[in-house]
Amino acid sequence: MELEFHQLDRKYAGLRIADAGRTARLVAALCEHGQQQPVLVVRDSGADGGVERYVLIDGYARVAALGELKRDTVEATVLELSEAHALLLAFRLERNRARSVIEEAWLLRELVKAHALTLGDLGALLGRSASWVSRRLALVDVLPAAAEAAVRRGTVAAQAAMKCLVPLARANAAQCEHLVANLGTRRLSVRQMARLYVGWRAGTAEQRAAIIARPLLYLDLEEKQTAPAAPADPGTEREQRLVRDLGALAGICRRARQALRERETDLPWPAVLRYAWQEAQGGFAALIEVVVEGGHA
């Protein structure tokens, strides 16, 4: 059936992370092919001025993309289920975009707090253990609200939140909250967030406070310290030729050493090999004499 946007209750929008890139791809696909898959809704028990309303269960990205195209209607399938069971069904049927761990935790928390499902009920409905449900919930229960909001906006990657912000919040919730606030709208990569957390763990109390207060400055300074050194002055053309010759000489020595090791040690050297060795010794002696005389040894 076709529904107008004003009939939709988007109360579960906060269960997914904003993804501008995905919305842009959906806009392009909708322009080319139109809406291929209906969104999932359930009937709202309330009425708004006689207008039948529906709770949007799945398809928030599609609705957002249609809004970008200035559309005001969407094709929808009505599920004759409770909101809780419709959310669980949509979770089990997901194919296009698997939820991150933190999005799973948000969904579970919504079902526990708003729909009074027990951990055991959720485990049974999802084919998981109550312990699995409990561990997922523990991940978001420890995160400060500001950190959750940053993940939801997409300014903090879900993986970074799980790997870095959760353990930081367990150790010091206030510093976790301050870190997110001091990052502002700057989106860090998972690797950059990990560098902040590693630095924080290894630091003293004063160093930790400094990292939290100015995280972007810390990343800049650390990057400069770990950046590879600038290449040495290549020198004149004559010096460059000498560098190449010395490098070639070192390579020849390595090959000769390996060949001598592979040779049977109890066999006498043939005359040609003895002559070549004497020539090499003479050449090395003359080279060493020049180096010593020039004061470079």
XYZ file of N, CA and C in Angstrom, residues 4-158:
465
model
N 1.499 8.156 2.965
C 2.097 9.476 2.962
C 3.009 9.622 4.172
N 4.037 10.429 3.995
C 5.036 10.554 5.059
C 4.425 10.987 6.387
N 3.417 11.853 6.336
C 2.856 12.347 7.589
C 2.108 11.254 8.356
N 1.879 10.110 7.703
C 1.239 8.997 8.392
C 2.246 8.123 9.149
N 3.518 8.382 8.954
C 4.555 7.531 9.541
C 5.031 8.062 10.883
N 5.113 7.179 11.852
C 5.737 7.466 13.137
C 7.148 6.864 13.084
N 8.160 7.716 13.118
C 9.543 7.248 12.966
C 10.231 7.133 14.333
N 9.551 6.544 15.262
C 10.029 6.480 16.636
C 11.289 5.637 16.802
N 11.591 4.758 15.847
C 12.754 3.875 15.983
C 13.939 4.322 15.113
N 13.912 5.563 14.685
C 15.015 6.059 13.848
C 16.345 5.996 14.587
N 16.312 6.171 15.907
C 17.544 6.183 16.690
C 18.199 4.832 16.865
N 17.604 3.786 16.334
C 18.200 2.461 16.461
C 19.229 2.172 15.377
N 19.359 3.069 14.410
C 20.342 2.871 13.350
C 21.281 4.068 13.275
N 22.490 3.826 12.794
C 23.505 4.862 12.659
C 23.294 5.606 11.349
N 23.410 6.927 11.400
C 23.292 7.733 10.186
C 24.400 7.359 9.211
N 24.028 7.226 7.944
C 25.004 6.835 6.915
C 24.718 7.648 5.661
N 25.370 8.796 5.569
C 25.120 9.697 4.437
C 25.481 9.044 3.112
N 26.539 8.240 3.106
C 26.949 7.581 1.866
C 25.886 6.618 1.367
N 25.322 5.850 2.281
C 24.292 4.892 1.886
C 23.044 5.622 1.388
N 22.686 6.707 2.061
C 21.527 7.478 1.614
C 21.741 8.006 0.199
N 22.962 8.480 -0.086
C 23.259 8.993 -1.433
C 23.141 7.888 -2.477
N 23.616 6.686 -2.123
C 23.505 5.567 -3.074
C 22.043 5.186 -3.298
N 21.242 5.240 -2.238
C 19.819 4.930 -2.376
C 19.107 5.975 -3.234
N 19.496 7.230 -3.066
C 18.902 8.288 -3.892
C 19.171 8.006 -5.367
N 20.412 7.633 -5.679
C 20.757 7.330 -7.070
C 19.966 6.130 -7.583
N 19.834 5.086 -6.753
C 19.102 3.890 -7.171
C 17.620 4.191 -7.357
N 17.050 5.010 -6.485
C 15.634 5.356 -6.607
C 15.380 6.195 -7.861
N 16.322 7.059 -8.186
C 16.177 7.857 -9.410
C 16.162 6.955 -10.639
N 16.984 5.925 -10.619
C 17.128 5.071 -11.796
C 16.058 4.002 -11.882
N 15.731 3.397 -10.741
C 14.844 2.226 -10.767
C 13.521 2.421 -10.025
N 13.407 3.491 -9.263
C 12.226 3.641 -8.438
C 12.332 2.768 -7.194
N 11.319 2.808 -6.348
C 11.343 2.006 -5.120
C 11.073 0.545 -5.454
N 12.038 -0.311 -5.191
C 11.925 -1.730 -5.516
C 11.447 -2.577 -4.337
N 11.647 -2.092 -3.130
C 11.333 -2.875 -1.938
C 10.506 -2.024 -0.980
N 9.368 -2.520 -0.529
C 8.536 -1.724 0.379
C 9.161 -1.638 1.762
N 8.826 -0.575 2.483
C 9.227 -0.481 3.879
C 8.242 -1.306 4.710
N 8.624 -1.610 5.927
C 7.766 -2.401 6.819
C 7.200 -1.509 7.911
N 5.900 -1.615 8.103
C 5.230 -0.802 9.118
C 4.250 -1.676 9.897
N 3.831 -1.172 11.055
C 2.716 -1.771 11.799
C 1.718 -0.658 12.077
N 0.484 -1.026 12.286
C -0.546 -0.036 12.550
C -0.333 0.588 13.931
N -0.483 1.901 13.976
C -0.382 2.610 15.252
C -1.730 2.506 15.948
N -1.676 2.192 17.224
C -2.931 2.016 17.965
C -3.685 3.326 18.132
N -2.963 4.444 18.082
C -3.623 5.732 18.227
C -4.059 6.292 16.885
N -4.827 7.368 16.924
C -5.280 8.043 15.705
C -4.978 9.524 15.839
N -4.704 10.144 14.730
C -4.364 11.567 14.721
C -5.361 12.303 13.827
N -6.418 12.822 14.454
C -7.424 13.550 13.693
C -8.131 12.693 12.674
N -8.294 11.409 12.991
C -8.985 10.516 12.079
C -8.093 9.934 11.011
N -6.799 10.368 10.944
C -5.861 9.851 9.948
C -5.191 8.607 10.508
N -5.268 7.511 9.780
C -4.629 6.287 10.252
C -3.118 6.444 10.181
N -2.448 6.069 11.263
C -1.006 6.228 11.337
C -0.340 4.860 11.466
N 0.939 4.835 11.067
C 1.691 3.584 11.070
C 3.082 3.840 11.662
N 3.572 2.863 12.387
C 4.917 2.940 12.966
C 5.900 2.319 11.974
N 6.899 3.091 11.583
C 7.902 2.587 10.646
C 8.851 1.643 11.382
N 8.916 0.409 10.904
C 9.753 -0.618 11.525
C 11.080 -0.757 10.803
N 11.020 -0.879 9.494
C 12.226 -1.066 8.688
C 12.082 -0.258 7.398
N 13.174 0.419 7.006
C 13.136 1.220 5.790
C 13.403 2.689 6.037
N 14.050 3.004 7.138
C 14.332 4.401 7.457
C 15.232 5.046 6.407
N 16.210 4.313 5.906
C 17.098 4.870 4.889
C 16.345 5.142 3.590
N 15.436 4.233 3.233
C 14.646 4.451 2.007
C 13.754 5.677 2.142
N 13.135 5.849 3.294
C 12.284 7.016 3.513
C 13.129 8.289 3.455
N 14.336 8.257 4.052
C 15.213 9.430 4.005
C 15.615 9.748 2.570
N 15.918 8.719 1.784
C 16.303 8.937 0.391
C 15.141 9.503 -0.419
N 13.948 8.989 -0.178
C 12.776 9.528 -0.874
C 12.537 10.976 -0.491
N 12.793 11.304 0.777
C 12.671 12.689 1.208
C 13.661 13.595 0.491
N 14.886 13.088 0.258
C 15.877 13.868 -0.487
C 15.376 14.171 -1.900
N 14.568 13.258 -2.441
C 14.027 13.448 -3.790
C 12.711 14.235 -3.785
N 12.352 14.772 -2.621
C 11.132 15.582 -2.467
C 9.855 14.764 -2.696
N 9.961 13.468 -2.481
C 8.750 12.632 -2.540
C 8.027 12.738 -1.198
N 6.742 12.458 -1.187
C 5.997 12.494 0.076
C 5.190 11.239 0.311
N 5.439 10.194 -0.508
C 4.765 8.913 -0.305
C 5.792 7.782 -0.410
N 5.445 6.637 0.163
C 6.327 5.483 0.152
C 5.475 4.219 0.077
N 5.954 3.226 -0.656
C 5.290 1.932 -0.704
C 5.631 1.162 0.568
N 4.617 0.598 1.202
C 4.819 -0.053 2.494
C 4.058 -1.368 2.571
N 4.585 -2.268 3.363
C 3.906 -3.515 3.707
C 3.540 -3.453 5.180
N 2.273 -3.686 5.471
C 1.796 -3.625 6.849
C 1.918 -5.009 7.480
N 2.626 -5.090 8.596
C 2.769 -6.341 9.334
C 1.706 -6.395 10.421
N 0.979 -7.481 10.444
C -0.053 -7.646 11.480
C 0.591 -8.279 12.711
N 1.496 -7.515 13.298
C 2.253 -7.978 14.460
C 2.345 -6.833 15.465
N 2.747 -7.171 16.681
C 3.067 -6.123 17.645
C 4.361 -5.442 17.213
N 4.605 -4.264 17.747
C 5.830 -3.559 17.393
C 7.062 -4.379 17.759
N 7.049 -4.986 18.933
C 8.210 -5.759 19.377
C 8.499 -6.911 18.428
N 7.468 -7.666 18.084
C 7.679 -8.815 17.205
C 7.998 -8.381 15.766
N 7.488 -7.229 15.360
C 7.830 -6.718 14.039
C 9.305 -6.306 13.990
N 9.800 -5.679 15.062
C 11.213 -5.314 15.128
C 12.108 -6.551 15.073
N 11.703 -7.593 15.795
C 12.482 -8.835 15.785
C 12.448 -9.499 14.415
N 11.293 -9.463 13.764
C 11.189 -10.048 12.426
C 12.092 -9.304 11.444
N 12.063 -7.969 11.485
C 12.904 -7.180 10.589
C 14.379 -7.462 10.846
N 14.735 -7.639 12.097
C 16.126 -7.954 12.444
C 16.543 -9.289 11.850
N 15.671 -10.281 11.927
C 16.003 -11.612 11.402
C 16.045 -11.625 9.885
N 15.266 -10.738 9.242
C 15.180 -10.739 7.779
C 16.203 -9.829 7.115
N 16.989 -9.121 7.894
C 17.902 -8.157 7.310
C 18.889 -8.819 6.358
N 19.010 -8.245 5.189
C 19.928 -8.769 4.184
C 20.848 -7.671 3.638
N 20.282 -6.462 3.422
C 21.032 -5.417 2.734
C 22.114 -4.781 3.589
N 21.843 -4.659 4.872
C 22.799 -3.971 5.731
C 22.751 -4.570 7.124
N 23.714 -5.396 7.424
C 23.773 -6.017 8.741
C 24.042 -4.945 9.798
N 23.431 -5.115 10.947
C 23.630 -4.145 12.021
C 25.007 -4.308 12.645
N 25.544 -3.190 13.085
C 26.759 -3.252 13.882
C 26.401 -3.773 15.265
N 27.416 -4.110 16.031
C 27.182 -4.619 17.385
C 26.426 -3.602 18.223
N 26.789 -2.339 18.086
C 26.126 -1.320 18.900
C 24.674 -1.127 18.475
N 24.379 -1.279 17.187
C 22.986 -1.188 16.732
C 22.174 -2.368 17.252
N 22.784 -3.544 17.302
C 22.108 -4.694 17.915
C 21.782 -4.393 19.369
N 22.745 -3.799 20.065
C 22.533 -3.485 21.478
C 21.414 -2.460 21.657
N 21.357 -1.462 20.768
C 20.275 -0.481 20.857
C 18.910 -1.149 20.694
N 18.825 -2.055 19.722
C 17.558 -2.749 19.495
C 17.168 -3.575 20.718
N 18.111 -4.307 21.266
C 17.823 -5.135 22.441
C 17.381 -4.275 23.623
N 18.051 -3.162 23.815
C 17.677 -2.284 24.934
C 16.268 -1.732 24.744
N 15.929 -1.385 23.509
C 14.575 -0.892 23.233
C 13.535 -1.957 23.558
N 13.820 -3.190 23.170
C 12.871 -4.274 23.416
C 12.736 -4.595 24.897
N 13.815 -4.451 25.633
C 13.766 -4.722 27.073
C 13.052 -3.591 27.811
N 13.443 -2.347 27.514
C 12.929 -1.228 28.294
C 11.546 -0.764 27.846
N 11.300 -0.713 26.547
C 10.029 -0.184 26.052
C 8.967 -1.260 25.881
N 9.406 -2.508 25.672
C 8.434 -3.572 25.395
C 8.463 -4.701 26.417
N 9.235 -4.509 27.470
C 9.218 -5.401 28.635
C 9.531 -6.855 28.307
N 10.359 -7.083 27.310
C 10.805 -8.449 27.036
C 11.974 -8.786 27.952
N 11.999 -10.004 28.443
C 13.091 -10.421 29.317
C 14.284 -10.870 28.480
N 15.438 -10.982 29.126
C 16.624 -11.458 28.424
C 16.410 -12.867 27.892
N 15.734 -13.690 28.688
C 15.456 -15.054 28.246
C 14.535 -15.081 27.037
N 13.508 -14.217 27.052
C 12.593 -14.142 25.903
C 13.335 -13.726 24.638
N 14.174 -12.691 24.780
C 14.915 -12.219 23.616
C 15.858 -13.287 23.085
N 16.544 -13.956 23.997
C 17.452 -15.014 23.571
C 16.723 -16.092 22.791
N 15.556 -16.500 23.297
C 14.782 -17.545 22.626
C 14.281 -17.074 21.263
N 13.811 -15.833 21.181
C 13.269 -15.314 19.927
C 14.356 -15.131 18.861
N 15.580 -14.854 19.311
C 16.680 -14.620 18.369
C 17.574 -15.838 18.184
N 17.273 -16.905 18.895
C 18.123 -18.082 18.810
C 19.468 -17.869 19.485
N 19.481 -17.009 20.483
C 20.710 -16.705 21.224
C 20.494 -17.009 22.698
N 21.586 -16.995 23.436
C 21.481 -17.226 24.874
C 21.175 -15.926 25.593
N 20.642 -16.037 26.803
C 20.409 -14.844 27.613
C 21.728 -14.153 27.927
N 22.803 -14.916 28.024
C 24.123 -14.339 28.278
C 24.565 -13.457 27.112
N 24.298 -13.905 25.875
C 24.639 -13.098 24.693
C 23.889 -11.776 24.739
N 22.613 -11.821 25.055
C 21.812 -10.608 25.146
C 22.379 -9.691 26.223
N 22.721 -10.264 27.367
C 23.253 -9.477 28.475
C 24.559 -8.794 28.103
N 25.438 -9.501 27.385
C 26.723 -8.914 26.990
C 26.522 -7.766 26.012
N 25.579 -7.926 25.080
C 25.296 -6.849 24.140
C 24.782 -5.609 24.886
N 23.865 -5.817 25.807
C 23.305 -4.694 26.552
C 24.372 -3.986 27.378
N 25.306 -4.762 27.917
C 26.348 -4.176 28.753
C 27.211 -3.201 27.961
N 27.353 -3.438 26.655
C 28.178 -2.562 25.830
C 27.640 -1.139 25.790
N 26.337 -1.006 25.622
C 25.774 0.346 25.512
C 25.403 0.925 26.875
N 25.174 0.066 27.854
C 24.840 0.585 29.178
C 25.992 1.377 29.771
N 27.217 1.035 29.383
C 28.380 1.712 29.957
C 28.716 3.011 29.220
N 28.236 3.162 27.983
C 28.573 4.355 27.194
C 27.795 5.583 27.676
N 28.461 6.710 27.856
C 27.738 7.950 28.162
C 26.802 8.323 27.020
N 25.758 9.058 27.358
C 24.768 9.439 26.340
C 25.410 10.226 25.206
N 26.380 11.080 25.526
C 27.028 11.880 24.480
C 27.772 10.999 23.489
N 28.393 9.936 23.990
C 29.107 9.017 23.104
C 28.131 8.266 22.207
N 27.018 7.825 22.780
C 25.991 7.155 21.970
C 25.478 8.075 20.872
N 25.243 9.329 21.239
C 24.723 10.279 20.254
C 25.720 10.483 19.118
N 27.011 10.519 19.445
C 28.027 10.691 18.408
C 28.052 9.494 17.466
N 27.895 8.301 18.016
C 27.832 7.101 17.175
C 26.589 7.146 16.294
N 25.491 7.546 16.873
C 24.228 7.588 16.126
C 24.302 8.593 14.978
N 24.989 9.712 15.202
C 25.154 10.724 14.145
C 26.132 10.272 13.082
N 26.977 9.316 13.425
C 27.979 8.857 12.482
C 29.306 9.564 12.624
N 29.468 10.431 13.637
C 30.745 11.115 13.833
C 31.762 10.224 14.544
N 31.302 9.185 15.213
C 32.190 8.169 15.791
C 31.789 6.830 15.197
N 32.755 6.132 14.603
C 32.465 4.833 14.000
C 32.066 3.830 15.083
N 31.110 2.966 14.749
C 30.640 1.977 15.722
C 31.784 1.092 16.196
